Every structure is written in structure tokens, then in C-alpha cells.
PDB file of C-alpha atoms in Angstrom:
ATOM      1  CA  MET A   9       9.219 -18.746  21.295  1.00  0.00           C
ATOM      2  CA  THR A  10       6.565 -21.456  21.375  1.00  0.00           C
ATOM      3  CA  THR A  11       2.866 -21.055  21.980  1.00  0.00           C
ATOM      4  CA  ALA A  12       0.864 -24.213  22.491  1.00  0.00           C
ATOM      5  CA  THR A  13      -2.665 -23.080  23.259  1.00  0.00           C
ATOM      6  CA  PRO A  14      -4.657 -20.750  20.996  1.00  0.00           C
ATOM      7  CA  THR A  15      -6.056 -17.731  22.811  1.00  0.00           C
ATOM      8  CA  THR A  16      -8.552 -16.846  20.099  1.00  0.00           C
ATOM      9  CA  THR A  17     -11.103 -18.523  17.864  1.00  0.00           C
ATOM     10  CA  PRO A  18     -10.256 -18.406  14.138  1.00  0.00           C
ATOM     11  CA  GLN A  19     -12.183 -15.636  12.429  1.00  0.00           C
ATOM     12  CA  GLN A  20     -14.638 -16.142   9.597  1.00  0.00           C
ATOM     13  CA  ALA A  21     -12.162 -14.921   6.980  1.00  0.00           C
ATOM     14  CA  LEU A  22      -8.568 -13.791   6.781  1.00  0.00           C
ATOM     15  CA  GLN A  23      -6.823 -12.143   3.833  1.00  0.00           C
ATOM     16  CA  VAL A  24      -3.494 -13.886   3.218  1.00  0.00           C
ATOM     17  CA  THR A  25      -0.820 -12.726   0.791  1.00  0.00           C
ATOM     18  CA  ALA A  26       2.353 -14.467  -0.358  1.00  0.00           C
ATOM     19  CA  VAL A  27       4.952 -12.126  -1.867  1.00  0.00           C
ATOM     20  CA  GLN A  28       7.115 -13.119  -4.837  1.00  0.00           C
ATOM     21  CA  MET A  29      10.415 -11.250  -5.264  1.00  0.00           C
ATOM     22  CA  THR A  30      13.709 -11.296  -7.110  1.00  0.00           C
ATOM     23  CA  SER A  31      15.654 -10.011  -4.131  1.00  0.00           C
ATOM     24  CA  GLN A  32      18.901  -8.120  -4.681  1.00  0.00           C
ATOM     25  CA  ALA A  33      22.119  -8.122  -2.678  1.00  0.00           C
ATOM     26  CA  GLU A  34      21.471  -4.921  -0.699  1.00  0.00           C
ATOM     27  CA  PRO A  35      18.590  -4.410   1.761  1.00  0.00           C
ATOM     28  CA  ALA A  36      17.754  -0.856   0.629  1.00  0.00           C
ATOM     29  CA  ALA A  37      16.799  -1.976  -2.885  1.00  0.00           C
ATOM     30  CA  ASN A  38      14.682  -4.803  -1.515  1.00  0.00           C
ATOM     31  CA  PHE A  39      12.863  -2.556   0.936  1.00  0.00           C
ATOM     32  CA  ALA A  40      11.977  -0.244  -1.949  1.00  0.00           C
ATOM     33  CA  THR A  41      10.553  -3.181  -3.908  1.00  0.00           C
ATOM     34  CA  ILE A  42       8.587  -4.458  -0.915  1.00  0.00           C
ATOM     35  CA  ARG A  43       7.001  -1.054  -0.321  1.00  0.00           C
ATOM     36  CA  GLN A  44       5.911  -0.854  -3.948  1.00  0.00           C
ATOM     37  CA  LEU A  45       4.415  -4.338  -3.784  1.00  0.00           C
ATOM     38  CA  PHE A  46       2.638  -3.547  -0.510  1.00  0.00           C
ATOM     39  CA  LYS A  47       0.812  -0.697  -2.244  1.00  0.00           C
ATOM     40  CA  GLN A  48      -0.985  -3.432  -4.209  1.00  0.00           C
ATOM     41  CA  LEU A  49      -2.227  -5.280  -1.100  1.00  0.00           C
ATOM     42  CA  PRO A  50      -5.986  -5.810  -0.856  1.00  0.00           C
ATOM     43  CA  ALA A  51      -7.756  -3.494   1.553  1.00  0.00           C
ATOM     44  CA  ALA A  52      -9.172  -6.326   3.698  1.00  0.00           C
ATOM     45  CA  ARG A  53      -8.020  -6.595   7.312  1.00  0.00           C
ATOM     46  CA  PRO A  54      -6.914  -8.552   9.206  1.00  0.00           C
ATOM     47  CA  GLN A  55      -4.311  -9.511   6.641  1.00  0.00           C
ATOM     48  CA  LEU A  56      -1.268 -11.756   6.881  1.00  0.00           C
ATOM     49  CA  VAL A  57       1.589 -10.991   4.471  1.00  0.00           C
ATOM     50  CA  VAL A  58       4.521 -13.384   4.002  1.00  0.00           C
ATOM     51  CA  LEU A  59       7.855 -12.349   2.453  1.00  0.00           C
ATOM     52  CA  PRO A  60      10.255 -14.844   0.802  1.00  0.00           C
ATOM     53  CA  GLU A  61      13.298 -16.429   2.372  1.00  0.00           C
ATOM     54  CA  ALA A  62      16.340 -14.112   2.391  1.00  0.00           C
ATOM     55  CA  CYS A  63      14.014 -11.284   1.345  1.00  0.00           C
ATOM     56  CA  LEU A  64      16.449  -8.468   2.216  1.00  0.00           C
ATOM     57  CA  CYS A  65      19.698  -9.965   0.905  1.00  0.00           C
ATOM     58  CA  PHE A  66      19.937 -12.551  -1.837  1.00  0.00           C
ATOM     59  CA  GLY A  67      22.587 -13.329  -4.397  1.00  0.00           C
ATOM     60  CA  ALA A  68      25.624 -11.936  -2.600  1.00  0.00           C
ATOM     61  CA  GLY A  69      26.567 -15.151  -0.793  1.00  0.00           C
ATOM     62  CA  ASP A  70      26.298 -16.245   2.821  1.00  0.00           C
ATOM     63  CA  LYS A  71      29.412 -14.302   3.821  1.00  0.00           C
ATOM     64  CA  ARG A  72      27.599 -11.092   2.920  1.00  0.00           C
ATOM     65  CA  GLN A  73      24.615 -12.179   4.998  1.00  0.00           C
ATOM     66  CA  ARG A  74      26.914 -12.613   7.986  1.00  0.00           C
ATOM     67  CA  GLU A  75      28.242  -9.095   7.408  1.00  0.00           C
ATOM     68  CA  LEU A  76      24.685  -7.775   7.440  1.00  0.00           C
ATOM     69  CA  ALA A  77      23.572  -9.868  10.426  1.00  0.00           C
ATOM     70  CA  GLU A  78      21.946  -7.884  13.212  1.00  0.00           C
ATOM     71  CA  LEU A  79      21.778  -8.476  16.934  1.00  0.00           C
ATOM     72  CA  THR A  80      18.400  -9.780  17.995  1.00  0.00           C
ATOM     73  CA  GLY A  81      16.031  -6.877  18.577  1.00  0.00           C
ATOM     74  CA  GLU A  82      18.446  -4.290  17.193  1.00  0.00           C
ATOM     75  CA  GLY A  83      19.312  -2.891  13.782  1.00  0.00           C
ATOM     76  CA  SER A  84      17.836  -1.132  10.786  1.00  0.00           C
ATOM     77  CA  MET A  85      16.448  -4.218   9.017  1.00  0.00           C
ATOM     78  CA  GLN A  86      14.322  -5.189  12.004  1.00  0.00           C
ATOM     79  CA  ALA A  87      13.250  -1.582  12.561  1.00  0.00           C
ATOM     80  CA  GLN A  88      12.174  -1.153   8.944  1.00  0.00           C
ATOM     81  CA  LEU A  89      10.275  -4.444   8.926  1.00  0.00           C
ATOM     82  CA  ALA A  90       8.396  -3.355  12.047  1.00  0.00           C
ATOM     83  CA  GLU A  91       7.641  -0.060  10.324  1.00  0.00           C
ATOM     84  CA  LEU A  92       6.254  -1.890   7.267  1.00  0.00           C
ATOM     85  CA  ALA A  93       3.859  -3.914   9.399  1.00  0.00           C
ATOM     86  CA  ARG A  94       2.751  -0.780  11.241  1.00  0.00           C
ATOM     87  CA  ASP A  95       2.426   1.436   8.155  1.00  0.00           C
ATOM     88  CA  PHE A  96       0.261  -1.077   6.302  1.00  0.00           C
ATOM     89  CA  GLY A  97      -1.561  -2.451   9.350  1.00  0.00           C
ATOM     90  CA  VAL A  98      -0.775  -6.102   8.602  1.00  0.00           C
ATOM     91  CA  TYR A  99       0.641  -9.141  10.288  1.00  0.00           C
ATOM     92  CA  LEU A 100       4.017  -9.547   8.595  1.00  0.00           C
ATOM     93  CA  VAL A 101       6.106 -12.704   8.338  1.00  0.00           C
ATOM     94  CA  ALA A 102       9.447 -11.219   7.388  1.00  0.00           C
ATOM     95  CA  GLY A 103      10.767 -14.131   5.324  1.00  0.00           C
ATOM     96  CA  THR A 104      14.182 -14.735   6.832  1.00  0.00           C
ATOM     97  CA  ILE A 105      16.892 -12.309   7.845  1.00  0.00           C
ATOM     98  CA  PRO A 106      20.318 -13.065   9.371  1.00  0.00           C
ATOM     99  CA  LEU A 107      20.391 -12.597  13.152  1.00  0.00           C
ATOM    100  CA  ILE A 108      23.108 -13.141  15.753  1.00  0.00           C
ATOM    101  CA  ASP A 109      23.059 -13.092  19.546  1.00  0.00           C
ATOM    102  CA  ASP A 110      26.544 -11.626  19.972  1.00  0.00           C
ATOM    103  CA  MET A 111      29.035  -9.922  17.688  1.00  0.00           C
ATOM    104  CA  GLU A 112      31.602 -12.725  17.997  1.00  0.00           C
ATOM    105  CA  GLN A 113      29.214 -15.358  16.699  1.00  0.00           C
ATOM    106  CA  ALA A 114      30.693 -16.977  13.593  1.00  0.00           C
ATOM    107  CA  LYS A 115      27.379 -18.139  12.143  1.00  0.00           C
ATOM    108  CA  PHE A 116      24.005 -16.426  11.914  1.00  0.00           C
ATOM    109  CA  THR A 117      20.537 -17.902  12.199  1.00  0.00           C
ATOM    110  CA  ALA A 118      18.098 -17.677   9.292  1.00  0.00           C
ATOM    111  CA  ALA A 119      15.374 -16.071  11.388  1.00  0.00           C
ATOM    112  CA  SER A 120      11.757 -15.728  10.350  1.00  0.00           C
ATOM    113  CA  LEU A 121      10.203 -12.886  12.358  1.00  0.00           C
ATOM    114  CA  VAL A 122       6.494 -12.205  12.845  1.00  0.00           C
ATOM    115  CA  PHE A 123       5.331  -8.628  13.422  1.00  0.00           C
ATOM    116  CA  ASP A 124       1.810  -7.646  14.438  1.00  0.00           C
ATOM    117  CA  PRO A 125      -0.008  -4.623  12.925  1.00  0.00           C
ATOM    118  CA  GLN A 126       1.429  -2.392  15.648  1.00  0.00           C
ATOM    119  CA  GLY A 127       4.971  -3.327  14.564  1.00  0.00           C
ATOM    120  CA  THR A 128       5.722  -5.510  17.586  1.00  0.00           C
ATOM    121  CA  CYS A 129       7.781  -8.645  16.964  1.00  0.00           C
ATOM    122  CA  ILE A 130       5.631 -11.435  18.406  1.00  0.00           C
ATOM    123  CA  ALA A 131       7.546 -14.526  17.266  1.00  0.00           C
ATOM    124  CA  ARG A 132      10.883 -15.717  15.903  1.00  0.00           C
ATOM    125  CA  TYR A 133      11.608 -19.022  14.199  1.00  0.00           C
ATOM    126  CA  ASN A 134      15.142 -20.091  13.321  1.00  0.00           C
ATOM    127  CA  LYS A 135      15.199 -22.347  10.247  1.00  0.00           C
ATOM    128  CA  VAL A 136      15.693 -25.910  11.473  1.00  0.00           C
ATOM    129  CA  HIS A 137      16.576 -27.836   8.300  1.00  0.00           C
ATOM    130  CA  LEU A 138      19.542 -26.407   6.388  1.00  0.00           C
ATOM    131  CA  PHE A 139      19.960 -26.805   2.631  1.00  0.00           C
ATOM    132  CA  ASP A 140      23.161 -28.870   2.284  1.00  0.00           C
ATOM    133  CA  VAL A 141      22.541 -30.531  -1.073  1.00  0.00           C
ATOM    134  CA  ASP A 142      23.814 -30.965  -4.617  1.00  0.00           C
ATOM    135  CA  VAL A 143      21.538 -29.847  -7.461  1.00  0.00           C
ATOM    136  CA  ASP A 144      21.952 -30.186 -11.212  1.00  0.00           C
ATOM    137  CA  ASP A 145      21.816 -26.441 -11.905  1.00  0.00           C
ATOM    138  CA  ASN A 146      24.287 -23.624 -12.444  1.00  0.00           C
ATOM    139  CA  THR A 147      25.069 -23.373  -8.719  1.00  0.00           C
ATOM    140  CA  LYS A 148      25.606 -27.148  -8.289  1.00  0.00           C
ATOM    141  CA  SER A 149      26.484 -27.243  -4.570  1.00  0.00           C
ATOM    142  CA  TYR A 150      24.572 -25.649  -1.694  1.00  0.00           C
ATOM    143  CA  ARG A 151      26.023 -25.743   1.828  1.00  0.00           C
ATOM    144  CA  GLU A 152      23.830 -23.544   3.989  1.00  0.00           C
ATOM    145  CA  SER A 153      25.340 -24.883   7.210  1.00  0.00           C
ATOM    146  CA  ALA A 154      28.724 -23.327   6.390  1.00  0.00           C
ATOM    147  CA  TRP A 155      27.439 -19.942   7.598  1.00  0.00           C
ATOM    148  CA  THR A 156      24.066 -20.703   9.183  1.00  0.00           C
ATOM    149  CA  GLU A 157      23.315 -22.131  12.620  1.00  0.00           C
ATOM    150  CA  ALA A 158      20.347 -24.497  12.568  1.00  0.00           C
ATOM    151  CA  GLY A 159      17.378 -23.753  14.807  1.00  0.00           C
ATOM    152  CA  ASP A 160      16.142 -26.228  17.390  1.00  0.00           C
ATOM    153  CA  GLU A 161      12.580 -25.127  18.224  1.00  0.00           C
ATOM    154  CA  VAL A 162       9.114 -25.705  16.820  1.00  0.00           C
ATOM    155  CA  VAL A 163       7.388 -22.313  16.879  1.00  0.00           C
ATOM    156  CA  THR A 164       3.745 -21.303  16.843  1.00  0.00           C
ATOM    157  CA  VAL A 165       2.182 -18.012  17.892  1.00  0.00           C
ATOM    158  CA  SER A 166      -1.387 -17.061  18.788  1.00  0.00           C
ATOM    159  CA  THR A 167      -2.981 -14.175  16.896  1.00  0.00           C
ATOM    160  CA  GLU A 168      -6.427 -12.631  16.567  1.00  0.00           C
ATOM    161  CA  PHE A 169      -7.156 -14.984  13.650  1.00  0.00           C
ATOM    162  CA  GLY A 170      -5.870 -18.196  15.231  1.00  0.00           C
ATOM    163  CA  VAL A 171      -2.559 -19.987  15.703  1.00  0.00           C
ATOM    164  CA  LEU A 172       0.206 -19.431  13.161  1.00  0.00           C
ATOM    165  CA  GLY A 173       2.854 -22.116  12.566  1.00  0.00           C
ATOM    166  CA  LEU A 174       6.281 -21.191  11.203  1.00  0.00           C
ATOM    167  CA  ALA A 175       8.472 -23.057   8.708  1.00  0.00           C
ATOM    168  CA  VAL A 176      11.008 -22.077   6.018  1.00  0.00           C
ATOM    169  CA  CYS A 177      11.733 -23.470   2.532  1.00  0.00           C
ATOM    170  CA  TYR A 178      13.675 -26.773   2.883  1.00  0.00           C
ATOM    171  CA  ASP A 179      11.607 -27.553   6.004  1.00  0.00           C
ATOM    172  CA  VAL A 180       8.766 -28.520   3.660  1.00  0.00           C
ATOM    173  CA  ARG A 181      10.530 -31.823   2.960  1.00  0.00           C
ATOM    174  CA  PHE A 182      10.158 -32.835   6.608  1.00  0.00           C
ATOM    175  CA  PRO A 183       6.526 -33.683   7.432  1.00  0.00           C
ATOM    176  CA  GLU A 184       7.467 -34.324  11.064  1.00  0.00           C
ATOM    177  CA  LEU A 185       7.896 -30.578  11.616  1.00  0.00           C
ATOM    178  CA  PHE A 186       4.478 -29.861  10.133  1.00  0.00           C
ATOM    179  CA  ARG A 187       2.901 -32.558  12.306  1.00  0.00           C
ATOM    180  CA  ALA A 188       4.470 -30.897  15.341  1.00  0.00           C
ATOM    181  CA  LEU A 189       3.033 -27.527  14.274  1.00  0.00           C
ATOM    182  CA  ARG A 190      -0.439 -29.040  13.956  1.00  0.00           C
ATOM    183  CA  GLU A 191      -0.132 -30.699  17.359  1.00  0.00           C
ATOM    184  CA  ARG A 192       0.693 -27.274  18.804  1.00  0.00           C
ATOM    185  CA  GLY A 193      -2.565 -25.910  17.444  1.00  0.00           C
ATOM    186  CA  ALA A 194      -1.607 -24.426  14.083  1.00  0.00           C
ATOM    187  CA  ASP A 195      -4.547 -23.135  12.045  1.00  0.00           C
ATOM    188  CA  LEU A 196      -2.322 -21.685   9.334  1.00  0.00           C
ATOM    189  CA  ILE A 197       1.289 -22.446   8.336  1.00  0.00           C
ATOM    190  CA  VAL A 198       3.653 -20.043   6.567  1.00  0.00           C
ATOM    191  CA  LEU A 199       6.565 -21.058   4.351  1.00  0.00           C
ATOM    192  CA  PRO A 200       8.936 -18.290   3.180  1.00  0.00           C
ATOM    193  CA  SER A 201      11.001 -19.941   0.449  1.00  0.00           C
ATOM    194  CA  ALA A 202      13.704 -19.696  -2.198  1.00  0.00           C
ATOM    195  CA  PHE A 203      13.390 -23.024  -4.028  1.00  0.00           C
ATOM    196  CA  THR A 204      15.877 -23.652  -6.816  1.00  0.00           C
ATOM    197  CA  GLN A 205      14.544 -23.735 -10.371  1.00  0.00           C
ATOM    198  CA  VAL A 206      15.336 -27.460 -10.677  1.00  0.00           C
ATOM    199  CA  THR A 207      13.911 -28.689  -7.362  1.00  0.00           C
ATOM    200  CA  GLY A 208      10.987 -26.304  -7.573  1.00  0.00           C
ATOM    201  CA  ALA A 209       9.886 -27.528 -10.985  1.00  0.00           C
ATOM    202  CA  ALA A 210      10.000 -31.111  -9.724  1.00  0.00           C
ATOM    203  CA  HIS A 211       8.655 -30.836  -6.183  1.00  0.00           C
ATOM    204  CA  TRP A 212       7.304 -27.420  -5.116  1.00  0.00           C
ATOM    205  CA  HIS A 213       3.617 -27.907  -5.800  1.00  0.00           C
ATOM    206  CA  VAL A 214       3.578 -31.528  -4.656  1.00  0.00           C
ATOM    207  CA  LEU A 215       5.274 -30.788  -1.340  1.00  0.00           C
ATOM    208  CA  THR A 216       3.293 -27.690  -0.418  1.00  0.00           C
ATOM    209  CA  ARG A 217      -0.026 -29.326  -1.216  1.00  0.00           C
ATOM    210  CA  ALA A 218       0.941 -32.510   0.624  1.00  0.00           C
ATOM    211  CA  ARG A 219       1.823 -30.635   3.816  1.00  0.00           C
ATOM    212  CA  ALA A 220      -1.468 -28.713   3.706  1.00  0.00           C
ATOM    213  CA  ILE A 221      -3.486 -31.885   3.099  1.00  0.00           C
ATOM    214  CA  GLU A 222      -1.706 -33.921   5.777  1.00  0.00           C
ATOM    215  CA  GLN A 223      -2.126 -31.324   8.506  1.00  0.00           C
ATOM    216  CA  GLN A 224      -5.440 -29.893   7.273  1.00  0.00           C
ATOM    217  CA  CYS A 225      -3.928 -26.407   7.512  1.00  0.00           C
ATOM    218  CA  ALA A 226      -3.948 -23.564   5.041  1.00  0.00           C
ATOM    219  CA  LEU A 227      -0.403 -22.848   3.854  1.00  0.00           C
ATOM    220  CA  VAL A 228       1.000 -19.501   2.662  1.00  0.00           C
ATOM    221  CA  ALA A 229       4.223 -19.963   0.692  1.00  0.00           C
ATOM    222  CA  ALA A 230       6.173 -16.885  -0.436  1.00  0.00           C
ATOM    223  CA  ALA A 231       8.904 -17.325  -3.043  1.00  0.00           C
ATOM    224  CA  GLN A 232      12.012 -15.965  -4.677  1.00  0.00           C
ATOM    225  CA  VAL A 233      11.918 -15.976  -8.485  1.00  0.00           C
ATOM    226  CA  GLY A 234      14.277 -15.548 -11.425  1.00  0.00           C
ATOM    227  CA  THR A 235      18.034 -15.155 -11.783  1.00  0.00           C
ATOM    228  CA  HIS A 236      19.839 -13.379  -8.950  1.00  0.00           C
ATOM    229  CA  ALA A 237      23.097 -11.412  -8.763  1.00  0.00           C
ATOM    230  CA  ASN A 238      25.243 -14.504  -8.151  1.00  0.00           C
ATOM    231  CA  GLY A 239      23.585 -16.454 -10.974  1.00  0.00           C
ATOM    232  CA  ARG A 240      21.391 -18.535  -8.683  1.00  0.00           C
ATOM    233  CA  GLN A 241      18.034 -19.376 -10.251  1.00  0.00           C
ATOM    234  CA  THR A 242      14.869 -19.628  -8.180  1.00  0.00           C
ATOM    235  CA  PHE A 243      11.548 -21.170  -9.120  1.00  0.00           C
ATOM    236  CA  GLY A 244       8.940 -18.670  -7.957  1.00  0.00           C
ATOM    237  CA  HIS A 245       5.277 -19.750  -7.914  1.00  0.00           C
ATOM    238  CA  ALA A 246       4.400 -18.111  -4.621  1.00  0.00           C
ATOM    239  CA  LEU A 247       1.122 -19.703  -3.668  1.00  0.00           C
ATOM    240  CA  ILE A 248      -1.638 -20.210  -1.144  1.00  0.00           C
ATOM    241  CA  VAL A 249      -3.024 -23.691  -0.492  1.00  0.00           C
ATOM    242  CA  ASP A 250      -6.167 -24.309   1.536  1.00  0.00           C
ATOM    243  CA  ALA A 251      -6.699 -27.132   4.030  1.00  0.00           C
ATOM    244  CA  TRP A 252      -8.226 -29.340   1.316  1.00  0.00           C
ATOM    245  CA  GLY A 253      -5.033 -29.051  -0.732  1.00  0.00           C
ATOM    246  CA  SER A 254      -6.471 -26.741  -3.391  1.00  0.00           C
ATOM    247  CA  ILE A 255      -4.262 -23.965  -4.740  1.00  0.00           C
ATOM    248  CA  VAL A 256      -6.406 -20.856  -4.283  1.00  0.00           C
ATOM    249  CA  ALA A 257      -3.851 -18.266  -5.434  1.00  0.00           C
ATOM    250  CA  GLU A 258      -0.519 -18.441  -7.258  1.00  0.00           C
ATOM    251  CA  CYS A 259       2.037 -16.198  -8.974  1.00  0.00           C
ATOM    252  CA  GLU A 260       2.322 -18.161 -12.191  1.00  0.00           C
ATOM    253  CA  GLN A 261       4.518 -15.652 -14.052  1.00  0.00           C
ATOM    254  CA  PRO A 262       8.309 -15.459 -13.408  1.00  0.00           C
ATOM    255  CA  SER A 263       8.068 -11.900 -12.117  1.00  0.00           C
ATOM    256  CA  GLU A 264       7.591 -10.052  -8.852  1.00  0.00           C
ATOM    257  CA  GLY A 265       4.051  -9.902  -7.553  1.00  0.00           C
ATOM    258  CA  LEU A 266       1.482 -11.047  -5.009  1.00  0.00           C
ATOM    259  CA  ALA A 267      -0.566 -14.212  -4.556  1.00  0.00           C
ATOM    260  CA  THR A 268      -3.520 -13.259  -2.378  1.00  0.00           C
ATOM    261  CA  ALA A 269      -6.755 -14.874  -1.243  1.00  0.00           C
ATOM    262  CA  SER A 270      -9.379 -14.782   1.464  1.00  0.00           C
ATOM    263  CA  ILE A 271      -9.168 -17.905   3.622  1.00  0.00           C
ATOM    264  CA  GLU A 272     -12.214 -18.968   5.643  1.00  0.00           C
ATOM    265  CA  LEU A 273     -10.493 -20.729   8.507  1.00  0.00           C
ATOM    266  CA  HIS A 274     -13.769 -21.951  10.001  1.00  0.00           C
ATOM    267  CA  LYS A 275     -14.249 -24.160   6.923  1.00  0.00           C
ATOM    268  CA  GLN A 276     -11.125 -26.155   7.714  1.00  0.00           C
ATOM    269  CA  GLN A 277     -12.655 -27.024  11.079  1.00  0.00           C
ATOM    270  CA  GLN A 278     -15.317 -28.906   9.111  1.00  0.00           C
ATOM    271  CA  ILE A 279     -12.638 -30.628   7.037  1.00  0.00           C
ATOM    272  CA  ARG A 280     -10.950 -31.731  10.257  1.00  0.00           C
ATOM    273  CA  ALA A 281     -14.241 -32.949  11.694  1.00  0.00           C
ATOM    274  CA  ASN A 282     -15.103 -34.948   8.562  1.00  0.00           C
ATOM    275  CA  ILE A 283     -11.660 -36.563   8.282  1.00  0.00           C
ATOM    276  CA  PRO A 284     -10.263 -36.527  11.860  1.00  0.00           C
ATOM    277  CA  VAL A 285      -6.643 -37.206  10.932  1.00  0.00           C
ATOM    278  CA  SER A 286      -5.200 -35.679  14.091  1.00  0.00           C
ATOM    279  CA  LYS A 287      -7.436 -37.774  16.337  1.00  0.00           C
ATOM    280  CA  HIS A 288      -6.573 -40.951  14.449  1.00  0.00           C
ATOM    281  CA  TYR A 289      -2.865 -40.132  14.553  1.00  0.00           C
ATOM    282  CA  SER A 290      -2.958 -39.524  18.301  1.00  0.00           C
ATOM    283  CA  SER A 291      -4.769 -42.789  18.943  1.00  0.00           C
ATOM    284  CA  ARG A 292      -2.103 -44.783  17.057  1.00  0.00           C
ATOM    285  CA  LYS A 293       0.979 -42.733  17.861  1.00  0.00           C
ATOM    286  CA  GLN A 294       2.551 -45.604  19.800  1.00  0.00           C
ATOM    287  CA  VAL A 295       2.842 -47.566  16.550  1.00  0.00           C
ATOM    288  CA  TYR A 296       5.505 -45.167  15.284  1.00  0.00           C
ATOM    289  CA  LYS A 297       7.817 -45.463  18.291  1.00  0.00           C
TER     290      LYS A 297
END
């Protein structure tokens, strides 16, 4: 699903919350944790809440994710996520969950779903850049493409607070995707993530702030944290970055929690007017071809 033209004007203020979790292998345990964390959400509405990558199954391996994969629009995970959004009256970016389009499909997509406060799924983004890398940690080798089918669409969606752009974790290393989101009208970009401890310590803050600064978009980055069932270690530091590149909220402790802040989206319009990066880029785009 792609939406190019915003249908609304960004509101004066929007409450945004990035969730930090140490997700377990089974969805039921993770849903219980999410509900407890949601009880701590600020009362302000509208509110956008972002869950981490692989929020409902982490640490059991990609084969287990394929076993749990649901058909698009069907299944208990999607139903319960819709219920969460409806019960708490929030826009919910459901991290990523494994989805398939038919039961014979060998690989799943790492799908980031957006639910509105009525529990309707209004957007789906399939993670484009897959984490096939070697890292000097206790996992050593990551080959996400072995079980995951890469997405092939840039996705934005119009909401009452403006246009939301969707990305996931490893995508943050590819500024071209974030440029495409801005060109499609993004006012705010979300980044459900599960950065490794090693790469996170080196690059997490630099990359998230750089993408926000480049595109003059607020960025809401949820995170996995700690040591998971399969021994994988994640960095945490769920955070919110404004369009000037300032970190306005962060989970600094290696524990589950919320990073939450009120973002005044109209202020980033002034940032864009003062430093018209998008206009300058468009006028010189032919240079890059």
C-alpha cells in the first residue's frame, strides 16, 4: 500500500511512544507484556505507539517464525493487535510479524502493520533490506533472507496527524529509502528495530539521528533489548528523534519500557522552510543519475 498525497494537515502536537521489549519465543507471553506496558501510556490522544521488530516472536529462530506465520488479514496475532489499538485508542505500528499469502509459501515477509484507533489495518510494509551480515558477537552470522522474502514497495499512509512513513531496523542504513519516504510526503517515520548489541553500540544513535536530520522528519524507533532465548543480544535504546536531530526521549536502561514525547509537527515545517533540503535536492536530482 502506498499513499503519496497527504489528506490532512499535521496537527499541533502528537504523542509518540516507542516501546522497548525483551520479546520471548511465544506470542502469548509477549502480548501480556505489551498490555502491561500499554497501561503506562500517556493519556494524550492522538497517540502513535510503535512496537519493536519481531515483537511477538523473538529468540526461537526464523523457522519458528515461519511456523507462526499467518495469512494476510487472518489469524490470532493480527486480531489481537487490532484489539490492542482499539482498546487503547491509539495508532499502532505493530513492529513486524511473519505473514504469508498462501500456505505453501516457503518464506514469510517481515510485515509491519499499522492499525488505526478503531482497530482497522490501514497499511502494511514488508521489510525491504534483509539482515544478511556477519557480526562479532555470540550469534556471529545472520542470514535473514534464508526464511524471509524481501519487500519491494515504499509505503506511506495518511492519518489524521499527517503522513506516516514506514521502515524497519536494517533499512536505516539505506538513506535512499528514507529519501523516497520524504518525497512521498512523510511527516513522521517509524523504525521498529532489533539492533544487535555490537552494531547498536557503534551505529544506532548516529544512524537514527542522521536519517531524521537528512529528511527533516521526526523518527520513532522502537527496540528489542537484552539477551533473548536463543542467546541473541540486542542493544535497546528505543528513542524518539525530532526533525532537528535532537533525541527527545530514550529508554537508556537495558530493560523493558517506553520512550514517549509530544512532537509538534508544525515546527518541522519551519525547519524545512529555513533549510529547504527537499527543494534543493529536487532541483539537482539530475546530478545523481
